[in-house]
XYZ file of N, CA and C in Angstrom:
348
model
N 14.253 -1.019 -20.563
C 14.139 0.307 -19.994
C 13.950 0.172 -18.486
N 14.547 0.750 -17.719
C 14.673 0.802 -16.241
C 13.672 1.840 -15.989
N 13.087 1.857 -15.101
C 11.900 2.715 -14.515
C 11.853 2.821 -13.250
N 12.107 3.961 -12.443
C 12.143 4.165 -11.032
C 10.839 5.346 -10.785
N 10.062 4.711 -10.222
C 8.711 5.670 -9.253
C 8.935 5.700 -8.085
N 8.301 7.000 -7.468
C 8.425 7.472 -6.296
C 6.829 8.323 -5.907
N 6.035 6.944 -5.496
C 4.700 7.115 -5.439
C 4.614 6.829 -4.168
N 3.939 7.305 -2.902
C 3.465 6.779 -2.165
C 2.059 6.314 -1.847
N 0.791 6.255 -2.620
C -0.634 5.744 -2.458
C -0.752 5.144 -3.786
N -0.406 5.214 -5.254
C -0.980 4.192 -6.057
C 0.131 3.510 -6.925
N -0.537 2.131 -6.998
C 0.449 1.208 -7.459
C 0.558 1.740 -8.989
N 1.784 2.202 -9.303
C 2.025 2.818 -10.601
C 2.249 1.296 -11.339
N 2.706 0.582 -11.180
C 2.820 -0.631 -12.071
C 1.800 -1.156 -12.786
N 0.420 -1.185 -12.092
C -1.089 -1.087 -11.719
C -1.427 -0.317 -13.050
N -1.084 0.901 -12.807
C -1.546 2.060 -13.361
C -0.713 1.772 -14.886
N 0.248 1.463 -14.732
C 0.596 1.345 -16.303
C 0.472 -0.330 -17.417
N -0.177 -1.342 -16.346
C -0.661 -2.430 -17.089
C -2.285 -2.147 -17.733
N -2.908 -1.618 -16.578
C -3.767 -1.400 -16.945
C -4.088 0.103 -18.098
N -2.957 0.742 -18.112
C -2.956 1.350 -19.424
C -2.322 0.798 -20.464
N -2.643 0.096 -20.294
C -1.826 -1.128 -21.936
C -0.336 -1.221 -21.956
N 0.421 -0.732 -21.180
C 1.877 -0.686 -21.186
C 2.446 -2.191 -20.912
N 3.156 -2.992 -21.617
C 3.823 -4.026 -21.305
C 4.990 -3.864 -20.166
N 5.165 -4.512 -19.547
C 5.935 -4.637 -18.600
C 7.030 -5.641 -19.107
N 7.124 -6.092 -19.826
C 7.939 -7.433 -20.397
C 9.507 -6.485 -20.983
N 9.293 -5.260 -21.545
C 10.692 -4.645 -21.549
C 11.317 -3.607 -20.884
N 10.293 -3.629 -19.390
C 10.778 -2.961 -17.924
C 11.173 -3.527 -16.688
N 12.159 -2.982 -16.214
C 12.915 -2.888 -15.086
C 12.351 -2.049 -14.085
N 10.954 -2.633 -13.538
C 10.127 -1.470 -12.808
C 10.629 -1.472 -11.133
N 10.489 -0.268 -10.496
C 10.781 -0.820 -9.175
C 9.940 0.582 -8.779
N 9.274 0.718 -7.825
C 8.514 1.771 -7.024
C 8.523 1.849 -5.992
N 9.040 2.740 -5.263
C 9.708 3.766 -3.662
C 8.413 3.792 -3.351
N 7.846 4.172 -2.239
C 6.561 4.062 -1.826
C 6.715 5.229 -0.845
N 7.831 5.999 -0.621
C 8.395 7.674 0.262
C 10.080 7.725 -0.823
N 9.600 8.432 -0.136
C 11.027 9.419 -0.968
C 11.939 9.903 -0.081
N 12.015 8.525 1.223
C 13.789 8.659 1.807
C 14.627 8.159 0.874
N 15.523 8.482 1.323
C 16.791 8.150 0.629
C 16.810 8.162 -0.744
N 15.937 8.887 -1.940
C 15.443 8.869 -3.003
C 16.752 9.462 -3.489
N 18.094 9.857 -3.700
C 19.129 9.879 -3.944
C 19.905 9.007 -4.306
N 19.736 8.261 -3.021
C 20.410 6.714 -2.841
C 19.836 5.748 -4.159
N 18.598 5.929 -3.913
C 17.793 4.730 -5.130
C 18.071 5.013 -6.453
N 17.663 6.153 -6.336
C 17.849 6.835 -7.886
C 19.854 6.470 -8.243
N 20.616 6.463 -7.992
C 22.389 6.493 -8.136
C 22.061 4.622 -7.990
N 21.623 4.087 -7.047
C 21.866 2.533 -7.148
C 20.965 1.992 -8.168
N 19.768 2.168 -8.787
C 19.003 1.596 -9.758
C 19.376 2.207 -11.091
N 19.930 3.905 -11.021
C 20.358 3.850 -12.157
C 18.924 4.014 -13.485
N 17.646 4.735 -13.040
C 16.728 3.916 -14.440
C 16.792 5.282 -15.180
N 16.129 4.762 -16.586
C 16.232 5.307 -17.626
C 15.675 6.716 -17.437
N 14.330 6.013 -16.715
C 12.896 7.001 -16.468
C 12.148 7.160 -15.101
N 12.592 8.439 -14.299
C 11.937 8.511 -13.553
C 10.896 9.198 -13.265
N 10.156 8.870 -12.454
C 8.371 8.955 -12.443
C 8.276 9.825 -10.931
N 8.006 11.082 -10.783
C 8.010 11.723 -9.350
C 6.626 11.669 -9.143
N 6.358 11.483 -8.308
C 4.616 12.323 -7.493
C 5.026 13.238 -7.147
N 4.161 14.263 -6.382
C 4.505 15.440 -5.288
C 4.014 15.614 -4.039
N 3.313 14.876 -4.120
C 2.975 14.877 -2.329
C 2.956 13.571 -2.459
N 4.378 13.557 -1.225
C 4.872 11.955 -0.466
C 5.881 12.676 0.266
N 5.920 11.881 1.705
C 6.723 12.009 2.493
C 7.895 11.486 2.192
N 9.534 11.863 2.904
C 9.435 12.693 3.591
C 9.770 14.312 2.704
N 10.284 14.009 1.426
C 10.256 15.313 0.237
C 9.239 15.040 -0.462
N 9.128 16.206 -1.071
C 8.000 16.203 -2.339
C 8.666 16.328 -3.544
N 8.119 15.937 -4.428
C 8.766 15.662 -6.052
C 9.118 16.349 -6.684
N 8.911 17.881 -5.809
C 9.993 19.010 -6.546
C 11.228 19.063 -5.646
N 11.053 18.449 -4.285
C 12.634 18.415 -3.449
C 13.262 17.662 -3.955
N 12.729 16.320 -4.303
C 12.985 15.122 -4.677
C 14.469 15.787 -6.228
N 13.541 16.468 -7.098
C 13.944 17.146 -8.652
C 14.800 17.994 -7.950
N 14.935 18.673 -7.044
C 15.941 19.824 -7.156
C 16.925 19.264 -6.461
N 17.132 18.027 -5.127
C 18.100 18.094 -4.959
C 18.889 16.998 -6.336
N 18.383 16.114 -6.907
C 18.581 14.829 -7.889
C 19.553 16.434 -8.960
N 18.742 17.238 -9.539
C 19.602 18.204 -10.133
C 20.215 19.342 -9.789
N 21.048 19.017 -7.912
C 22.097 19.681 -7.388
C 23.164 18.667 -7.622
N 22.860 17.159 -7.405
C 23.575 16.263 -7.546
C 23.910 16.292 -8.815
N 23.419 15.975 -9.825
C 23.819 15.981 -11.194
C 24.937 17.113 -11.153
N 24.733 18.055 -11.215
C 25.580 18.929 -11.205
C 26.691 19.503 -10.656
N 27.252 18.571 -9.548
C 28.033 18.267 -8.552
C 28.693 17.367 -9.496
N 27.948 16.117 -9.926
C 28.536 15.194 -10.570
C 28.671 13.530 -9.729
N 27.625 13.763 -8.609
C 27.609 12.500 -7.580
C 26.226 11.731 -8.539
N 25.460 12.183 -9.209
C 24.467 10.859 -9.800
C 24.547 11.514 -11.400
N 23.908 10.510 -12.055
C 23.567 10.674 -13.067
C 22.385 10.910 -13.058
N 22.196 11.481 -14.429
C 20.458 11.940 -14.214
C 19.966 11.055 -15.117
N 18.755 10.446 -15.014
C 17.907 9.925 -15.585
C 17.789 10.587 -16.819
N 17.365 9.903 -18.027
C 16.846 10.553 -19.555
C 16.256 11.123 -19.515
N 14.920 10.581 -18.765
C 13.657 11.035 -18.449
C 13.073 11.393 -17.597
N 12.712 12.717 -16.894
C 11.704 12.564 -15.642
C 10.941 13.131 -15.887
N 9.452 11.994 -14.873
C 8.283 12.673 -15.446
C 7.916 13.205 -14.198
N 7.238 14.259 -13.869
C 6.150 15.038 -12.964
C 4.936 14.042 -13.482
N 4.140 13.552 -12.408
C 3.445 12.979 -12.430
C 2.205 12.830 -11.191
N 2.144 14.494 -10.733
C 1.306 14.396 -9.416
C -0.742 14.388 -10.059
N -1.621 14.464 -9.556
C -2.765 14.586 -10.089
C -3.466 15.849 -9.706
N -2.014 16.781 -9.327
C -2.075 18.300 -9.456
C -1.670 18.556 -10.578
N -2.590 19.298 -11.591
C -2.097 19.693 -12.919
C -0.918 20.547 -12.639
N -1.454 21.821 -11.443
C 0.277 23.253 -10.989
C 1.021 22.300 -10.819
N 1.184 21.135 -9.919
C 2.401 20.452 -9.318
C 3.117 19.965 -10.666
N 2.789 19.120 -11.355
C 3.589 19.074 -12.445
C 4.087 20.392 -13.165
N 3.778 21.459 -13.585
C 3.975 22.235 -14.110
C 5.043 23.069 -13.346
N 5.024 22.864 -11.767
C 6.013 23.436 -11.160
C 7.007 22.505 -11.400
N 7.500 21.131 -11.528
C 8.475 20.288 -11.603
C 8.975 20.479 -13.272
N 8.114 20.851 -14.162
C 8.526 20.666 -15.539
C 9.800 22.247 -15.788
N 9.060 22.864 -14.364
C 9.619 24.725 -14.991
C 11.042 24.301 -14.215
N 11.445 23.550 -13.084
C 12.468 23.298 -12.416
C 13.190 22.002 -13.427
N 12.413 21.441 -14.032
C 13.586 20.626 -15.054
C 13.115 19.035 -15.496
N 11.932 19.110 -14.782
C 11.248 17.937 -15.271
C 11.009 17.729 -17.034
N 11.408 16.279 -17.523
C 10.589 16.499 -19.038
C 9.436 16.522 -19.416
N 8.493 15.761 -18.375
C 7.465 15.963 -18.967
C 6.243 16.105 -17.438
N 4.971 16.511 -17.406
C 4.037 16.564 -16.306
C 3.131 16.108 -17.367
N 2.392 15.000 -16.059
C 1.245 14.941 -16.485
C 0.145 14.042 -15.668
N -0.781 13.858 -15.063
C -1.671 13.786 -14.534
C -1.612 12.056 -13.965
N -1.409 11.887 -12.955
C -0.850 10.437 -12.743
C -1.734 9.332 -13.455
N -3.284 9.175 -13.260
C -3.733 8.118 -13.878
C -3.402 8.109 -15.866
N -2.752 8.947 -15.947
C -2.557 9.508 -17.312
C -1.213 8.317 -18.120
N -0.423 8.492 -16.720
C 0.787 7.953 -17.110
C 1.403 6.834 -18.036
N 0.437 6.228 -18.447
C 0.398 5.106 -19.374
C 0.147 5.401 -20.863
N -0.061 7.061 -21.503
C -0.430 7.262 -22.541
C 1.114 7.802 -22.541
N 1.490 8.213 -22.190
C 3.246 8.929 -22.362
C 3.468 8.202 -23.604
N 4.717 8.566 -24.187
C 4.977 8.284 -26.103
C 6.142 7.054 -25.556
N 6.735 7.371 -24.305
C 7.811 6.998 -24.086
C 8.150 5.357 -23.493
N 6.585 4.681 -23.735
C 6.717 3.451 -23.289
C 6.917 2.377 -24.522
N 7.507 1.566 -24.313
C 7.900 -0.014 -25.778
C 7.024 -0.736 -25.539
């Protein structure tokens, strides 16, 4: 499973060993700003992507709306999965109503159903 984050202050990799998540059947890679977060997302290609919402220089609902102008253009593919993942409960809930699959509270992120 390929996994693309777009965190800028905590090491999500961090955050999901230490929630029991194996890393042994991920393809993890984590953006640390959200330039060119278009670019990454179309060249890595992952299964599952992981937004925050406050990170420079978009936030993880610019990040979601332009990723699903593109989709819909037909210049990227969309990920299976994206999660809202700010440790604003509204901020996720605003990314889930724009098209996110799932929100949920970043130190949280390691209980998701969706890890092997």
């Amino acid at each position: 499973m390929r996994v693309l984050a777009f965190e800028d202050h905590v090491d999500i990799e961090a955050v999901l060993i230490s929630g029991g998540v194996s890393l042994s059947e991920l393809q993890f890679e984590q953006r640390w700003s959200s330039e060119d977060a278009l670019h990454h997302i179309d060249r890595f290609r992952p299964d599952v992507l992981l937004l925050d919402h406050f990170m420079p220089p978009m936030t993880g609902l610019e990040v979601l709306d332009a990723l699903l102008k593109s989709v819909d253009a037909g210049t990227v593919v969309r990920p299976a999965i994206v999660v809202a993942m700010s440790s604003e409960p509204s901020c996720n809930d605003a990314m889930v109503a724009r098209g996110a699959d799932h929100g949920i509270v970043k130190p949280h992120v390691a209980t998701l159903d969706l890890w092997p």
